[in-house]
PDB file of C-alpha atoms in Angstrom:
ATOM      1  CA  MET A   1      14.030  -9.705   2.682  1.00 65.00           C
ATOM      2  CA  HIS A   2      15.979 -12.271   4.682  1.00 52.00           C
ATOM      3  CA  GLU A   3      19.521 -13.325   3.955  1.00 49.00           C
ATOM      4  CA  ALA A   4      20.325 -17.046   3.957  1.00 38.00           C
ATOM      5  CA  PRO A   5      20.362 -18.337   7.549  1.00 35.00           C
ATOM      6  CA  ASP A   6      23.503 -19.693   9.199  1.00 36.00           C
ATOM      7  CA  ALA A   7      23.696 -23.494   9.142  1.00 32.00           C
ATOM      8  CA  ALA A   8      24.110 -23.543  12.894  1.00 32.00           C
ATOM      9  CA  SER A   9      21.034 -21.416  13.610  1.00 32.00           C
ATOM     10  CA  ALA A  10      18.789 -22.871  16.291  1.00 34.00           C
ATOM     11  CA  ALA A  11      15.278 -23.950  15.356  1.00 35.00           C
ATOM     12  CA  PRO A  12      12.812 -21.093  15.938  1.00 40.00           C
ATOM     13  CA  THR A  13      10.116 -21.378  18.574  1.00 40.00           C
ATOM     14  CA  ALA A  14       7.573 -19.766  16.230  1.00 48.00           C
ATOM     15  CA  THR A  15       7.212 -19.572  12.488  1.00 56.00           C
ATOM     16  CA  PRO A  16       9.506 -16.933  10.952  1.00 62.00           C
ATOM     17  CA  ALA A  17       6.517 -15.071   9.518  1.00 69.00           C
ATOM     18  CA  ALA A  18       4.805 -14.885  12.912  1.00 74.00           C
ATOM     19  CA  ALA A  19       7.994 -13.807  14.651  1.00 74.00           C
ATOM     20  CA  ASP A  20       8.711 -11.184  12.008  1.00 87.00           C
ATOM     21  CA  ALA A  21       5.164  -9.809  12.251  1.00 90.00           C
ATOM     22  CA  ALA A  22       5.482  -9.482  16.030  1.00 95.00           C
ATOM     23  CA  ASP A  23       8.805  -7.692  15.681  1.00 97.00           C
ATOM     24  CA  ALA A  24       7.395  -5.468  12.932  1.00 98.00           C
ATOM     25  CA  GLY A  25       4.465  -4.536  15.157  1.00 98.00           C
ATOM     26  CA  PHE A  26       6.850  -3.665  17.965  1.00 98.00           C
ATOM     27  CA  ALA A  27       9.012  -1.618  15.593  1.00 98.00           C
ATOM     28  CA  ALA A  28       5.942   0.265  14.382  1.00 98.00           C
ATOM     29  CA  ASP A  29       4.831   0.959  17.947  1.00 98.00           C
ATOM     30  CA  LEU A  30       8.293   2.286  18.818  1.00 98.00           C
ATOM     31  CA  ALA A  31       8.551   4.501  15.739  1.00 98.00           C
ATOM     32  CA  THR A  32       5.017   5.838  16.144  1.00 98.00           C
ATOM     33  CA  GLY A  33       5.523   6.538  19.839  1.00 98.00           C
ATOM     34  CA  ALA A  34       8.750   8.425  19.238  1.00 98.00           C
ATOM     35  CA  GLY A  35       7.042  10.382  16.473  1.00 98.00           C
ATOM     36  CA  GLU A  36       4.221  11.437  18.771  1.00 98.00           C
ATOM     37  CA  LEU A  37       6.743  12.775  21.279  1.00 98.00           C
ATOM     38  CA  LEU A  38       8.531  14.672  18.514  1.00 98.00           C
ATOM     39  CA  LEU A  39       5.304  16.291  17.349  1.00 98.00           C
ATOM     40  CA  LYS A  40       4.490  17.336  20.906  1.00 98.00           C
ATOM     41  CA  LEU A  41       7.970  18.778  21.406  1.00 98.00           C
ATOM     42  CA  ARG A  42       7.718  20.705  18.134  1.00 98.00           C
ATOM     43  CA  THR A  43       4.526  22.338  19.404  1.00 97.00           C
ATOM     44  CA  GLU A  44       5.958  23.095  22.835  1.00 97.00           C
ATOM     45  CA  LEU A  45       9.287  24.586  21.717  1.00 97.00           C
ATOM     46  CA  GLY A  46       8.234  26.211  18.476  1.00 97.00           C
ATOM     47  CA  PHE A  47      10.621  27.092  15.663  1.00 97.00           C
ATOM     48  CA  GLY A  48      12.390  30.170  17.005  1.00 97.00           C
ATOM     49  CA  ASP A  49      15.619  28.314  17.861  1.00 98.00           C
ATOM     50  CA  ALA A  50      16.291  25.642  15.241  1.00 97.00           C
ATOM     51  CA  ARG A  51      19.397  24.242  16.932  1.00 97.00           C
ATOM     52  CA  ALA A  52      17.649  23.852  20.287  1.00 98.00           C
ATOM     53  CA  LEU A  53      14.698  22.106  18.621  1.00 98.00           C
ATOM     54  CA  LYS A  54      16.968  19.723  16.697  1.00 97.00           C
ATOM     55  CA  ASP A  55      19.006  18.835  19.795  1.00 97.00           C
ATOM     56  CA  ALA A  56      15.936  18.360  21.966  1.00 97.00           C
ATOM     57  CA  GLY A  57      14.252  16.222  19.316  1.00 97.00           C
ATOM     58  CA  ASP A  58      17.258  13.925  18.951  1.00 96.00           C
ATOM     59  CA  ARG A  59      17.535  13.542  22.723  1.00 96.00           C
ATOM     60  CA  VAL A  60      13.845  12.963  23.469  1.00 97.00           C
ATOM     61  CA  ALA A  61      13.338  10.408  20.703  1.00 97.00           C
ATOM     62  CA  ASP A  62      16.565   8.547  21.514  1.00 96.00           C
ATOM     63  CA  ASP A  63      15.721   8.409  25.227  1.00 96.00           C
ATOM     64  CA  TYR A  64      12.283   7.018  24.417  1.00 97.00           C
ATOM     65  CA  LEU A  65      13.510   4.333  22.017  1.00 97.00           C
ATOM     66  CA  LEU A  66      16.459   3.225  24.138  1.00 95.00           C
ATOM     67  CA  GLY A  67      14.306   3.169  27.264  1.00 96.00           C
ATOM     68  CA  ARG A  68      11.644   0.964  25.712  1.00 97.00           C
ATOM     69  CA  LEU A  69      14.177  -1.358  24.106  1.00 96.00           C
ATOM     70  CA  ALA A  70      16.011  -1.772  27.418  1.00 94.00           C
ATOM     71  CA  ALA A  71      12.749  -2.506  29.218  1.00 96.00           C
ATOM     72  CA  GLU A  72      11.028  -4.696  26.621  1.00 97.00           C
ATOM     73  CA  ARG A  73      13.914  -6.267  24.659  1.00 96.00           C
ATOM     74  CA  PRO A  74      16.699  -6.327  27.263  1.00 94.00           C
ATOM     75  CA  ARG A  75      18.642  -9.140  25.545  1.00 94.00           C
ATOM     76  CA  ASP A  76      18.846  -7.307  22.216  1.00 95.00           C
ATOM     77  CA  ALA A  77      21.653  -4.924  21.267  1.00 94.00           C
ATOM     78  CA  VAL A  78      21.168  -1.471  19.769  1.00 94.00           C
ATOM     79  CA  LEU A  79      22.893   0.642  17.135  1.00 95.00           C
ATOM     80  CA  SER A  80      21.612   4.224  17.354  1.00 93.00           C
ATOM     81  CA  GLU A  81      22.584   7.283  15.368  1.00 86.00           C
ATOM     82  CA  GLU A  82      23.000   9.156  18.607  1.00 76.00           C
ATOM     83  CA  GLY A  83      25.661   6.642  19.646  1.00 69.00           C
ATOM     84  CA  ARG A  84      25.117   6.981  23.375  1.00 48.00           C
ATOM     85  CA  GLY A  85      26.250   4.138  25.593  1.00 42.00           C
ATOM     86  CA  GLU A  86      28.523   1.265  24.683  1.00 42.00           C
ATOM     87  CA  GLN A  87      25.944  -0.162  22.298  1.00 44.00           C
ATOM     88  CA  GLY A  88      26.103   2.865  20.047  1.00 44.00           C
ATOM     89  CA  ARG A  89      28.244   3.645  17.038  1.00 44.00           C
ATOM     90  CA  ILE A  90      31.503   2.209  18.321  1.00 44.00           C
ATOM     91  CA  GLY A  91      30.237  -0.359  20.836  1.00 52.00           C
ATOM     92  CA  THR A  92      31.288  -3.963  20.355  1.00 69.00           C
ATOM     93  CA  GLU A  93      28.423  -5.768  22.101  1.00 83.00           C
ATOM     94  CA  ARG A  94      26.203  -5.499  19.036  1.00 92.00           C
ATOM     95  CA  LEU A  95      28.805  -7.260  16.864  1.00 92.00           C
ATOM     96  CA  GLU A  96      28.415 -10.388  18.974  1.00 91.00           C
ATOM     97  CA  ALA A  97      24.637 -10.175  19.391  1.00 94.00           C
ATOM     98  CA  ASP A  98      22.093 -12.243  17.489  1.00 95.00           C
ATOM     99  CA  ARG A  99      19.516  -9.440  17.440  1.00 96.00           C
ATOM    100  CA  VAL A 100      20.372  -5.771  16.927  1.00 96.00           C
ATOM    101  CA  TRP A 101      17.938  -2.872  16.665  1.00 96.00           C
ATOM    102  CA  ILE A 102      19.213  -0.223  14.246  1.00 96.00           C
ATOM    103  CA  ILE A 103      17.506   3.075  14.996  1.00 97.00           C
ATOM    104  CA  ASP A 104      17.511   6.654  13.812  1.00 97.00           C
ATOM    105  CA  PRO A 105      15.482   8.556  16.411  1.00 97.00           C
ATOM    106  CA  LEU A 106      15.067  11.607  14.170  1.00 98.00           C
ATOM    107  CA  ASP A 107      15.978  11.348  10.503  1.00 97.00           C
ATOM    108  CA  GLY A 108      15.893  14.773   8.912  1.00 96.00           C
ATOM    109  CA  THR A 109      16.606  17.139  11.802  1.00 96.00           C
ATOM    110  CA  ARG A 110      16.767  20.087   9.406  1.00 96.00           C
ATOM    111  CA  GLU A 111      13.249  19.429   8.140  1.00 97.00           C
ATOM    112  CA  TYR A 112      12.008  18.772  11.681  1.00 98.00           C
ATOM    113  CA  SER A 113      13.181  22.248  12.721  1.00 98.00           C
ATOM    114  CA  GLU A 114      11.435  24.008   9.819  1.00 97.00           C
ATOM    115  CA  GLU A 115       7.797  24.950  10.327  1.00 97.00           C
ATOM    116  CA  GLY A 116       5.405  23.279   7.929  1.00 96.00           C
ATOM    117  CA  ARG A 117       7.761  20.564   6.688  1.00 97.00           C
ATOM    118  CA  ASP A 118       6.608  16.956   6.987  1.00 97.00           C
ATOM    119  CA  ASP A 119       9.538  15.153   5.269  1.00 97.00           C
ATOM    120  CA  TRP A 120      11.271  13.855   8.413  1.00 98.00           C
ATOM    121  CA  ALA A 121      11.047  10.409   9.965  1.00 98.00           C
ATOM    122  CA  VAL A 122      11.766   7.929  12.752  1.00 98.00           C
ATOM    123  CA  HIS A 123      13.509   4.673  11.746  1.00 98.00           C
ATOM    124  CA  VAL A 124      13.400   1.395  13.675  1.00 98.00           C
ATOM    125  CA  ALA A 125      14.814  -1.823  12.163  1.00 98.00           C
ATOM    126  CA  LEU A 126      15.742  -5.242  13.496  1.00 98.00           C
ATOM    127  CA  TRP A 127      18.790  -7.135  12.206  1.00 97.00           C
ATOM    128  CA  GLN A 128      19.167 -10.824  13.068  1.00 97.00           C
ATOM    129  CA  ARG A 129      22.290 -12.912  12.648  1.00 96.00           C
ATOM    130  CA  GLY A 130      22.104 -15.141   9.594  1.00 95.00           C
ATOM    131  CA  LEU A 131      18.923 -13.450   8.401  1.00 96.00           C
ATOM    132  CA  GLY A 132      19.727  -9.774   7.919  1.00 96.00           C
ATOM    133  CA  LEU A 133      16.912  -7.253   8.334  1.00 97.00           C
ATOM    134  CA  THR A 134      13.773  -9.083   9.446  1.00 97.00           C
ATOM    135  CA  ALA A 135      11.439  -6.328  10.662  1.00 98.00           C
ATOM    136  CA  ALA A 136      11.255  -2.566  10.447  1.00 98.00           C
ATOM    137  CA  ALA A 137       9.063   0.496  10.523  1.00 98.00           C
ATOM    138  CA  VAL A 138       9.405   4.073   9.318  1.00 98.00           C
ATOM    139  CA  ALA A 139       7.189   6.673  10.954  1.00 98.00           C
ATOM    140  CA  LEU A 140       6.406   9.912   9.141  1.00 98.00           C
ATOM    141  CA  PRO A 141       4.841  11.647  12.157  1.00 98.00           C
ATOM    142  CA  ALA A 142       3.887  14.934  10.498  1.00 98.00           C
ATOM    143  CA  GLN A 143       2.118  12.935   7.769  1.00 97.00           C
ATOM    144  CA  GLY A 144       0.343  10.704  10.280  1.00 98.00           C
ATOM    145  CA  VAL A 145       1.782   7.564   8.679  1.00 98.00           C
ATOM    146  CA  THR A 146       3.870   4.616   9.861  1.00 98.00           C
ATOM    147  CA  MET A 147       4.973   2.136   7.192  1.00 98.00           C
ATOM    148  CA  ARG A 148       6.155  -1.335   8.175  1.00 97.00           C
ATOM    149  CA  THR A 149       7.524  -4.581   6.821  1.00 97.00           C
ATOM    150  CA  ASP A 150       4.468  -6.692   7.631  1.00 96.00           C
ATOM    151  CA  GLN A 151       2.230  -4.585   5.383  1.00 95.00           C
ATOM    152  CA  ARG A 152       2.218  -4.816   1.595  1.00 94.00           C
ATOM    153  CA  TYR A 153       2.822  -1.714  -0.510  1.00 95.00           C
ATOM    154  CA  ASP A 154       2.039  -2.687  -4.088  1.00 94.00           C
ATOM    155  CA  ILE A 155       4.089  -1.361  -6.975  1.00 94.00           C
ATOM    156  CA  PRO A 156       1.714   0.863  -8.987  1.00 91.00           C
ATOM    157  CA  PRO A 157       1.451   0.933 -12.781  1.00 90.00           C
ATOM    158  CA  VAL A 158       3.946   3.133 -14.599  1.00 89.00           C
ATOM    159  CA  ARG A 159       2.644   6.702 -14.553  1.00 84.00           C
ATOM    160  CA  ALA A 160       2.378   8.908 -17.598  1.00 87.00           C
ATOM    161  CA  GLY A 161       5.031  11.556 -18.007  1.00 90.00           C
ATOM    162  CA  LYS A 162       8.611  11.694 -16.815  1.00 94.00           C
ATOM    163  CA  PRO A 163       9.890   9.375 -14.067  1.00 95.00           C
ATOM    164  CA  ARG A 164      10.620  11.161 -10.786  1.00 96.00           C
ATOM    165  CA  ILE A 165      13.818  10.714  -8.759  1.00 96.00           C
ATOM    166  CA  ALA A 166      13.969  11.891  -5.139  1.00 95.00           C
ATOM    167  CA  VAL A 167      17.206  13.644  -4.210  1.00 93.00           C
ATOM    168  CA  SER A 168      18.702  15.727  -1.436  1.00 88.00           C
ATOM    169  CA  ARG A 169      17.333  19.247  -1.093  1.00 84.00           C
ATOM    170  CA  THR A 170      20.814  20.779  -1.063  1.00 77.00           C
ATOM    171  CA  ARG A 171      23.277  18.473  -2.830  1.00 76.00           C
ATOM    172  CA  PRO A 172      21.917  16.123  -5.510  1.00 78.00           C
ATOM    173  CA  PRO A 173      24.747  13.649  -6.233  1.00 82.00           C
ATOM    174  CA  ALA A 174      26.337  13.348  -9.653  1.00 87.00           C
ATOM    175  CA  GLU A 175      24.966   9.825  -9.917  1.00 90.00           C
ATOM    176  CA  ALA A 176      21.410  11.127  -9.533  1.00 90.00           C
ATOM    177  CA  LEU A 177      21.970  13.780 -12.172  1.00 90.00           C
ATOM    178  CA  ALA A 178      23.358  11.152 -14.565  1.00 90.00           C
ATOM    179  CA  SER A 179      20.462   8.817 -13.791  1.00 92.00           C
ATOM    180  CA  ALA A 180      17.903  11.509 -14.487  1.00 93.00           C
ATOM    181  CA  GLU A 181      19.532  12.340 -17.807  1.00 92.00           C
ATOM    182  CA  ALA A 182      19.763   8.669 -18.806  1.00 91.00           C
ATOM    183  CA  ILE A 183      16.068   7.878 -18.271  1.00 93.00           C
ATOM    184  CA  GLY A 184      14.620  11.332 -18.933  1.00 94.00           C
ATOM    185  CA  ALA A 185      13.571  11.847 -15.319  1.00 94.00           C
ATOM    186  CA  GLU A 186      12.949  14.951 -13.244  1.00 95.00           C
ATOM    187  CA  LEU A 187      14.579  15.480  -9.855  1.00 95.00           C
ATOM    188  CA  VAL A 188      12.368  15.961  -6.793  1.00 95.00           C
ATOM    189  CA  PRO A 189      14.185  17.589  -3.839  1.00 94.00           C
ATOM    190  CA  MET A 190      13.069  16.114  -0.537  1.00 95.00           C
ATOM    191  CA  GLY A 191      14.151  15.885   3.098  1.00 93.00           C
ATOM    192  CA  SER A 192      15.140  12.832   5.099  1.00 95.00           C
ATOM    193  CA  ALA A 193      16.258   9.512   3.631  1.00 96.00           C
ATOM    194  CA  GLY A 194      13.270   7.822   5.234  1.00 97.00           C
ATOM    195  CA  ALA A 195      10.863  10.282   3.651  1.00 98.00           C
ATOM    196  CA  LYS A 196      12.498   9.775   0.247  1.00 97.00           C
ATOM    197  CA  VAL A 197      12.345   5.982   0.368  1.00 98.00           C
ATOM    198  CA  MET A 198       8.749   6.004   1.592  1.00 98.00           C
ATOM    199  CA  ALA A 199       7.895   8.358  -1.274  1.00 97.00           C
ATOM    200  CA  VAL A 200       9.181   5.637  -3.598  1.00 97.00           C
ATOM    201  CA  VAL A 201       7.184   2.942  -1.826  1.00 97.00           C
ATOM    202  CA  THR A 202       3.969   4.969  -1.982  1.00 96.00           C
ATOM    203  CA  GLY A 203       4.515   5.719  -5.661  1.00 95.00           C
ATOM    204  CA  ALA A 204       4.926   9.473  -5.175  1.00 95.00           C
ATOM    205  CA  VAL A 205       8.314   9.161  -6.879  1.00 96.00           C
ATOM    206  CA  ASP A 206       9.888   6.342  -8.877  1.00 96.00           C
ATOM    207  CA  ALA A 207      13.399   6.199  -7.444  1.00 96.00           C
ATOM    208  CA  TYR A 208      15.824   7.529  -4.848  1.00 96.00           C
ATOM    209  CA  VAL A 209      19.501   7.717  -5.796  1.00 95.00           C
ATOM    210  CA  HIS A 210      21.997   8.706  -3.110  1.00 94.00           C
ATOM    211  CA  SER A 211      25.762   8.795  -2.750  1.00 92.00           C
ATOM    212  CA  GLY A 212      28.212  10.764  -0.686  1.00 83.00           C
ATOM    213  CA  GLY A 213      27.594   9.637   2.847  1.00 85.00           C
ATOM    214  CA  GLN A 214      25.072   7.779   4.971  1.00 92.00           C
ATOM    215  CA  PHE A 215      25.223   5.347   7.856  1.00 95.00           C
ATOM    216  CA  GLU A 216      23.359   2.125   8.568  1.00 96.00           C
ATOM    217  CA  TRP A 217      20.652   3.892  10.579  1.00 96.00           C
ATOM    218  CA  ASP A 218      19.850   6.122   7.609  1.00 96.00           C
ATOM    219  CA  SER A 219      18.831   3.233   5.342  1.00 97.00           C
ATOM    220  CA  ALA A 220      18.144   0.099   7.414  1.00 98.00           C
ATOM    221  CA  ALA A 221      14.469   0.644   8.208  1.00 98.00           C
ATOM    222  CA  PRO A 222      13.523   2.335   4.911  1.00 98.00           C
ATOM    223  CA  ALA A 223      15.320  -0.311   2.826  1.00 98.00           C
ATOM    224  CA  ALA A 224      13.699  -3.115   4.807  1.00 98.00           C
ATOM    225  CA  VAL A 225      10.220  -1.694   4.215  1.00 98.00           C
ATOM    226  CA  ALA A 226      10.943  -1.359   0.501  1.00 97.00           C
ATOM    227  CA  LEU A 227      12.405  -4.852   0.147  1.00 97.00           C
ATOM    228  CA  ALA A 228       9.495  -6.429   2.016  1.00 96.00           C
ATOM    229  CA  SER A 229       7.155  -5.234  -0.759  1.00 95.00           C
ATOM    230  CA  ALA A 230       9.515  -6.290  -3.586  1.00 95.00           C
ATOM    231  CA  TRP A 231      10.827  -2.838  -4.488  1.00 97.00           C
ATOM    232  CA  HIS A 232      14.488  -2.715  -5.526  1.00 97.00           C
ATOM    233  CA  ALA A 233      16.940  -1.616  -2.820  1.00 98.00           C
ATOM    234  CA  SER A 234      20.716  -1.952  -3.119  1.00 97.00           C
ATOM    235  CA  ARG A 235      24.012  -0.125  -3.143  1.00 97.00           C
ATOM    236  CA  ILE A 236      24.404   2.078  -6.221  1.00 95.00           C
ATOM    237  CA  ASP A 237      26.707  -0.526  -7.776  1.00 96.00           C
ATOM    238  CA  GLY A 238      23.990  -3.161  -7.348  1.00 96.00           C
ATOM    239  CA  ALA A 239      25.619  -4.854  -4.350  1.00 97.00           C
ATOM    240  CA  PRO A 240      23.287  -5.965  -1.539  1.00 97.00           C
ATOM    241  CA  LEU A 241      22.891  -3.825   1.554  1.00 97.00           C
ATOM    242  CA  ARG A 242      24.612  -5.380   4.598  1.00 97.00           C
ATOM    243  CA  TYR A 243      24.045  -4.269   8.173  1.00 97.00           C
ATOM    244  CA  ASN A 244      25.550  -4.497  11.668  1.00 96.00           C
ATOM    245  CA  ASN A 245      29.072  -4.046  10.400  1.00 94.00           C
ATOM    246  CA  ALA A 246      31.942  -2.964  12.657  1.00 92.00           C
ATOM    247  CA  ASP A 247      32.006   0.325  10.734  1.00 92.00           C
ATOM    248  CA  PRO A 248      28.404   1.488  10.250  1.00 93.00           C
ATOM    249  CA  TYR A 249      29.296   3.778   7.337  1.00 93.00           C
ATOM    250  CA  LEU A 250      27.081   2.809   4.378  1.00 95.00           C
ATOM    251  CA  PRO A 251      27.453   5.741   1.998  1.00 94.00           C
ATOM    252  CA  ASP A 252      25.150   5.065  -0.937  1.00 95.00           C
ATOM    253  CA  LEU A 253      21.710   3.731  -1.752  1.00 96.00           C
ATOM    254  CA  LEU A 254      19.389   3.041  -4.669  1.00 97.00           C
ATOM    255  CA  VAL A 255      15.689   2.371  -4.075  1.00 98.00           C
ATOM    256  CA  CYS A 256      13.394   2.234  -7.074  1.00 97.00           C
ATOM    257  CA  ARG A 257      10.708   0.464  -9.036  1.00 96.00           C
ATOM    258  CA  PRO A 258      12.066  -2.949 -10.097  1.00 96.00           C
ATOM    259  CA  ASP A 259      11.695  -2.054 -13.791  1.00 95.00           C
ATOM    260  CA  LEU A 260      14.002   0.948 -13.324  1.00 96.00           C
ATOM    261  CA  ALA A 261      16.780  -0.892 -11.477  1.00 96.00           C
ATOM    262  CA  GLU A 262      18.717  -2.030 -14.539  1.00 96.00           C
ATOM    263  CA  PRO A 263      18.728   1.325 -16.388  1.00 95.00           C
ATOM    264  CA  LEU A 264      19.513   3.260 -13.210  1.00 96.00           C
ATOM    265  CA  LEU A 265      22.382   0.952 -12.227  1.00 96.00           C
ATOM    266  CA  ALA A 266      23.765   1.261 -15.757  1.00 95.00           C
ATOM    267  CA  ALA A 267      23.493   5.055 -15.624  1.00 93.00           C
ATOM    268  CA  VAL A 268      25.280   5.196 -12.280  1.00 92.00           C
ATOM    269  CA  ALA A 269      28.045   2.903 -13.540  1.00 90.00           C
ATOM    270  CA  GLY A 270      28.498   5.083 -16.606  1.00 81.00           C
ATOM    271  CA  SER A 271      28.808   8.223 -14.505  1.00 75.00           C
ATOM    272  CA  ARG A 272      31.669   6.976 -12.308  1.00 66.00           C
TER     273      ARG A 272
END
C-alpha cells in the first residue's frame, strides 16, 4: 500500500506496521463515531426534508471529525470534502505537511436522505509524505460495519455466473458499459463510492468502474482498504492513485479482483 519513502525521511520511532495499525485503529474509531452520529441524526430528523437531512448530516459529521482531529492529532493537516477552514479544499498548509487526513464525512448524501438505504459511508484516510496512504477506514453505519486497512479481506474464489460491476445508480459511465460488454458482466447500481468499493472487497461484486468526476476524498479511504488486502485499485488507465495534490480532483477509479484488472483495463482503453 505504501509508496517508496523519500530518501531523506527520518527514522521512525516505531515499526511501520505498528504505527500503521495505530493510525488505522484511530481512523476506524473516527469513522465509526461519525457514523453513529449520522444514524442518530437520521432518526431524529426523519426523511421528510431530504435537503435539510443532507445538510445537517454533512455538518454534524464534519464537525465531529475535524474536532477530534484537532484535539487528538493537532500537528496533522486535513483535507475534507466540506472544505471548511484553511486546511480544506484550497488550503495550502496540507501541501507542506508530512501527515494529512483525507476525509469524506458523509459519502452518499442522496442515499443517506432516503429511508431504508444503507449504501452510504464515512471515509477517513491518512496520507504520509513519501509513503502515500498508510491507514484508512470506511464505515458503513447503516450496515453496522467499519472496514479498515489493518484487517485482511481475502479475495474469494471466482463465483459461478456473470461477473458483477458496481456502477452509479443514475449515470453508469461509458467505460463501465464497455467493460461489462467485454467480460460478459452485469451492472449493479449502487450508492456511494465507499459502498461500491467495499462491495468489491467483501465479494458482493467483482469490480467498480467509475469515470466522470470524483475528488480525493471520494476514493482515498476505500482505495486504501482495497489495496491493503491486495485487491486492484488504480486510475482507469492503470496509473497509480496519487493523493494530497494541489488540485484534489481525481475523476476516475477502477477497483476489482486482481484477475479482472487486465481485461477491464483493456476494455476501458478500447472504449476511449
